[in-house]
Short mmCIF file of C-alpha atoms in Angstrom, two decimals:
data_model
loop_
_atom_site.label_atom_id
_atom_site.label_comp_id
_atom_site.label_asym_id
_atom_site.label_seq_id
_atom_site.Cartn_x
_atom_site.Cartn_y
_atom_site.Cartn_z
CA UNK U 1 0.00 0.00 0.00
CA UNK U 2 1.36 3.41 -0.92
CA UNK U 3 2.25 5.76 1.88
CA UNK U 4 0.35 9.07 1.85
CA UNK U 5 3.74 10.78 2.25
CA UNK U 6 5.11 9.68 -1.13
CA UNK U 7 4.43 11.31 -4.50
CA UNK U 8 1.40 9.97 -6.33
CA UNK U 9 3.09 8.74 -9.51
CA UNK U 10 6.48 8.05 -10.97
CA UNK U 11 6.09 9.32 -14.54
CA UNK U 12 7.43 7.43 -17.51
CA UNK U 13 9.06 9.65 -20.11
CA UNK U 14 7.60 9.92 -23.59
CA UNK U 15 9.47 7.81 -26.13
CA UNK U 16 10.61 9.59 -29.29
CA UNK U 17 11.62 6.27 -30.90
CA UNK U 18 8.24 4.55 -30.74
CA UNK U 19 5.88 7.44 -30.04
CA UNK U 20 4.40 5.90 -26.89
CA UNK U 21 3.11 8.49 -24.42
CA UNK U 22 2.10 6.60 -21.29
CA UNK U 23 0.54 9.60 -19.51
CA UNK U 24 -2.16 9.73 -22.19
CA UNK U 25 -3.33 6.19 -21.44
CA UNK U 26 -5.98 6.13 -18.73
CA UNK U 27 -6.26 3.08 -16.52
CA UNK U 28 -9.68 2.47 -18.04
CA UNK U 29 -8.05 2.20 -21.51
CA UNK U 30 -5.10 -0.07 -20.63
CA UNK U 31 -6.86 -3.35 -21.44
CA UNK U 32 -8.16 -1.99 -24.75
CA UNK U 33 -4.72 -0.74 -25.76
CA UNK U 34 -3.11 -4.06 -24.83
CA UNK U 35 -5.67 -5.84 -27.04
CA UNK U 36 -4.92 -3.45 -29.93
CA UNK U 37 -1.18 -4.03 -29.64
CA UNK U 38 -1.73 -7.80 -29.46
CA UNK U 39 -3.93 -7.74 -32.58
CA UNK U 40 -1.22 -5.86 -34.49
CA UNK U 41 1.38 -8.35 -33.31
CA UNK U 42 -0.82 -11.22 -34.43
CA UNK U 43 -1.20 -9.66 -37.89
CA UNK U 44 2.58 -9.30 -38.16
CA UNK U 45 3.30 -12.82 -37.01
CA UNK U 46 0.98 -14.49 -39.52
CA UNK U 47 2.20 -12.30 -42.39
CA UNK U 48 3.98 -14.54 -44.94
CA UNK U 49 6.42 -11.67 -45.53
CA UNK U 50 7.53 -11.82 -41.88
CA UNK U 51 10.97 -12.97 -42.87
CA UNK U 52 14.07 -13.40 -40.81
CA UNK U 53 15.28 -9.82 -40.89
CA UNK U 54 16.87 -8.69 -37.67
CA UNK U 55 15.65 -5.50 -36.09
CA UNK U 56 16.29 -3.72 -32.85
CA UNK U 57 18.66 -4.59 -30.12
CA UNK U 58 19.70 -7.35 -29.59
CA UNK U 59 19.00 -7.74 -33.33
CA UNK U 60 16.04 -10.06 -33.01
CA UNK U 61 13.84 -11.08 -35.88
CA UNK U 62 10.15 -10.03 -35.82
CA UNK U 63 9.31 -13.57 -34.65
CA UNK U 64 11.72 -13.28 -31.73
CA UNK U 65 10.24 -9.90 -30.78
CA UNK U 66 6.76 -11.46 -30.93
CA UNK U 67 7.86 -14.30 -28.65
CA UNK U 68 9.28 -11.76 -26.23
CA UNK U 69 5.99 -9.81 -26.18
CA UNK U 70 4.03 -13.04 -25.56
CA UNK U 71 6.34 -13.90 -22.67
CA UNK U 72 6.13 -10.40 -21.18
CA UNK U 73 2.34 -10.75 -21.08
CA UNK U 74 2.62 -14.16 -19.42
CA UNK U 75 5.24 -13.09 -16.89
CA UNK U 76 3.33 -9.96 -15.94
CA UNK U 77 0.88 -12.18 -14.08
CA UNK U 78 3.73 -13.16 -11.73
CA UNK U 79 4.47 -9.50 -11.03
CA UNK U 80 0.79 -8.78 -10.43
CA UNK U 81 0.52 -11.74 -8.08
CA UNK U 82 3.49 -10.49 -6.06
CA UNK U 83 2.14 -6.96 -5.87
CA UNK U 84 -1.46 -7.91 -5.16
CA UNK U 85 -0.71 -10.87 -2.91
CA UNK U 86 -2.63 -13.27 -5.11
CA UNK U 87 -1.96 -16.34 -7.22
CA UNK U 88 -3.34 -16.87 -10.71
CA UNK U 89 -3.53 -19.70 -13.21
CA UNK U 90 -1.34 -17.67 -15.55
CA UNK U 91 1.50 -17.22 -13.06
CA UNK U 92 2.03 -20.96 -12.64
CA UNK U 93 2.07 -21.36 -16.44
CA UNK U 94 4.64 -18.56 -16.62
CA UNK U 95 7.19 -20.23 -14.37
CA UNK U 96 8.59 -22.29 -17.27
CA UNK U 97 9.53 -19.05 -19.02
CA UNK U 98 12.28 -18.38 -16.52
CA UNK U 99 14.53 -20.93 -18.23
CA UNK U 100 17.83 -19.21 -19.11
CA UNK U 101 17.81 -20.30 -22.75
CA UNK U 102 14.20 -19.38 -23.52
CA UNK U 103 15.20 -16.41 -25.69
CA UNK U 104 17.60 -18.53 -27.72
CA UNK U 105 14.72 -20.83 -28.70
CA UNK U 106 12.51 -17.99 -29.92
CA UNK U 107 13.79 -18.28 -33.50
CA UNK U 108 12.71 -21.94 -33.61
CA UNK U 109 9.06 -21.27 -32.78
CA UNK U 110 6.22 -21.35 -35.31
CA UNK U 111 4.93 -17.82 -36.08
CA UNK U 112 1.25 -18.86 -36.22
CA UNK U 113 1.50 -20.64 -32.89
CA UNK U 114 3.23 -17.63 -31.34
CA UNK U 115 0.46 -15.39 -32.72
CA UNK U 116 -2.20 -17.57 -31.10
CA UNK U 117 -0.33 -17.78 -27.80
CA UNK U 118 0.33 -14.05 -27.77
CA UNK U 119 -3.37 -13.40 -28.37
CA UNK U 120 -4.39 -15.66 -25.49
CA UNK U 121 -1.73 -14.26 -23.15
CA UNK U 122 -2.64 -10.65 -23.94
CA UNK U 123 -6.37 -11.32 -23.59
CA UNK U 124 -5.93 -13.02 -20.20
CA UNK U 125 -3.82 -10.09 -19.02
CA UNK U 126 -6.23 -7.52 -20.47
CA UNK U 127 -9.15 -9.12 -18.61
CA UNK U 128 -7.15 -9.11 -15.40
CA UNK U 129 -6.09 -5.47 -15.80
CA UNK U 130 -9.65 -4.40 -16.65
CA UNK U 131 -10.83 -5.89 -13.35
CA UNK U 132 -8.35 -4.01 -11.15
CA UNK U 133 -9.75 -1.65 -8.55
CA UNK U 134 -8.40 1.87 -7.94
CA UNK U 135 -6.70 0.60 -4.79
CA UNK U 136 -5.02 -2.23 -6.71
CA UNK U 137 -3.69 0.14 -9.39
CA UNK U 138 -1.95 2.09 -6.61
CA UNK U 139 -0.37 -0.95 -4.94
CA UNK U 140 3.39 -0.95 -4.83
CA UNK U 141 5.72 -3.92 -5.01
CA UNK U 142 6.59 -4.91 -1.43
CA UNK U 143 9.89 -6.36 -2.67
CA UNK U 144 11.09 -2.95 -3.88
CA UNK U 145 12.15 0.07 -1.85
CA UNK U 146 10.39 2.73 -3.95
CA UNK U 147 6.66 2.92 -3.21
CA UNK U 148 6.08 4.84 -6.47
CA UNK U 149 6.70 1.59 -8.38
CA UNK U 150 3.05 0.67 -8.48
CA UNK U 151 0.89 -1.66 -10.56
CA UNK U 152 0.03 1.42 -12.62
CA UNK U 153 3.72 2.22 -13.24
CA UNK U 154 4.69 -1.32 -14.20
CA UNK U 155 1.64 -1.72 -16.45
CA UNK U 156 2.53 1.48 -18.31
CA UNK U 157 6.10 0.25 -18.61
CA UNK U 158 4.85 -3.05 -20.05
CA UNK U 159 2.67 -1.25 -22.61
CA UNK U 160 5.65 0.89 -23.62
CA UNK U 161 7.84 -2.21 -24.06
CA UNK U 162 5.19 -3.81 -26.28
CA UNK U 163 4.73 -0.61 -28.31
CA UNK U 164 8.49 -0.16 -28.63
CA UNK U 165 9.09 -3.68 -29.93
CA UNK U 166 6.21 -3.23 -32.37
CA UNK U 167 7.64 0.06 -33.62
CA UNK U 168 11.06 -1.51 -34.14
CA UNK U 169 9.59 -4.33 -36.21
CA UNK U 170 7.39 -1.98 -38.24
CA UNK U 171 10.31 0.40 -38.76
CA UNK U 172 12.41 -2.44 -40.13
CA UNK U 173 16.17 -2.70 -40.38
CA UNK U 174 16.68 0.02 -43.01
CA UNK U 175 14.93 2.78 -41.11
CA UNK U 176 16.45 1.58 -37.85
CA UNK U 177 19.96 1.83 -39.30
CA UNK U 178 19.25 5.43 -40.38
CA UNK U 179 17.92 6.24 -36.92
CA UNK U 180 21.03 4.81 -35.23
CA UNK U 181 23.29 6.75 -37.60
CA UNK U 182 21.45 9.98 -36.76
CA UNK U 183 22.03 9.58 -33.03
#
């Protein structure tokens, strides 16, 4: 529970690279936005032109980025459980994702299967986020020293990560190379 002596929110900065502006996303719109991002990811993953091109850092293919987004959605249940003091079906299913070589296997996964799994993971998380109360949004992580690191903060951070990965894939390697050269 957040102390009344601490600031209300720890703001996330706007991201010039992907265009995500977390302060514009109301808590009542988080689930809808997560579903929109997931739908776009699903469209990308089933696109026959997906290809093996590497984008972003650490130079993952679009498939590997999609796997990462799926796993972020699954693992977020574990964070929510820790912060809310609950246990969910999704968090037990997420424990297998902690294997150290999970990311190295991403390139071997089937894009259509990843698209389906990402859709299910995002929908389960969206339903859970849509059901949060105002008090739950303000809960901090008892394992961390900063009480401003709330469910709201981590959810906005998750949405930014998903948007950022999507922007990198949509931008593609050519535009990304130009962007890196301009920095």
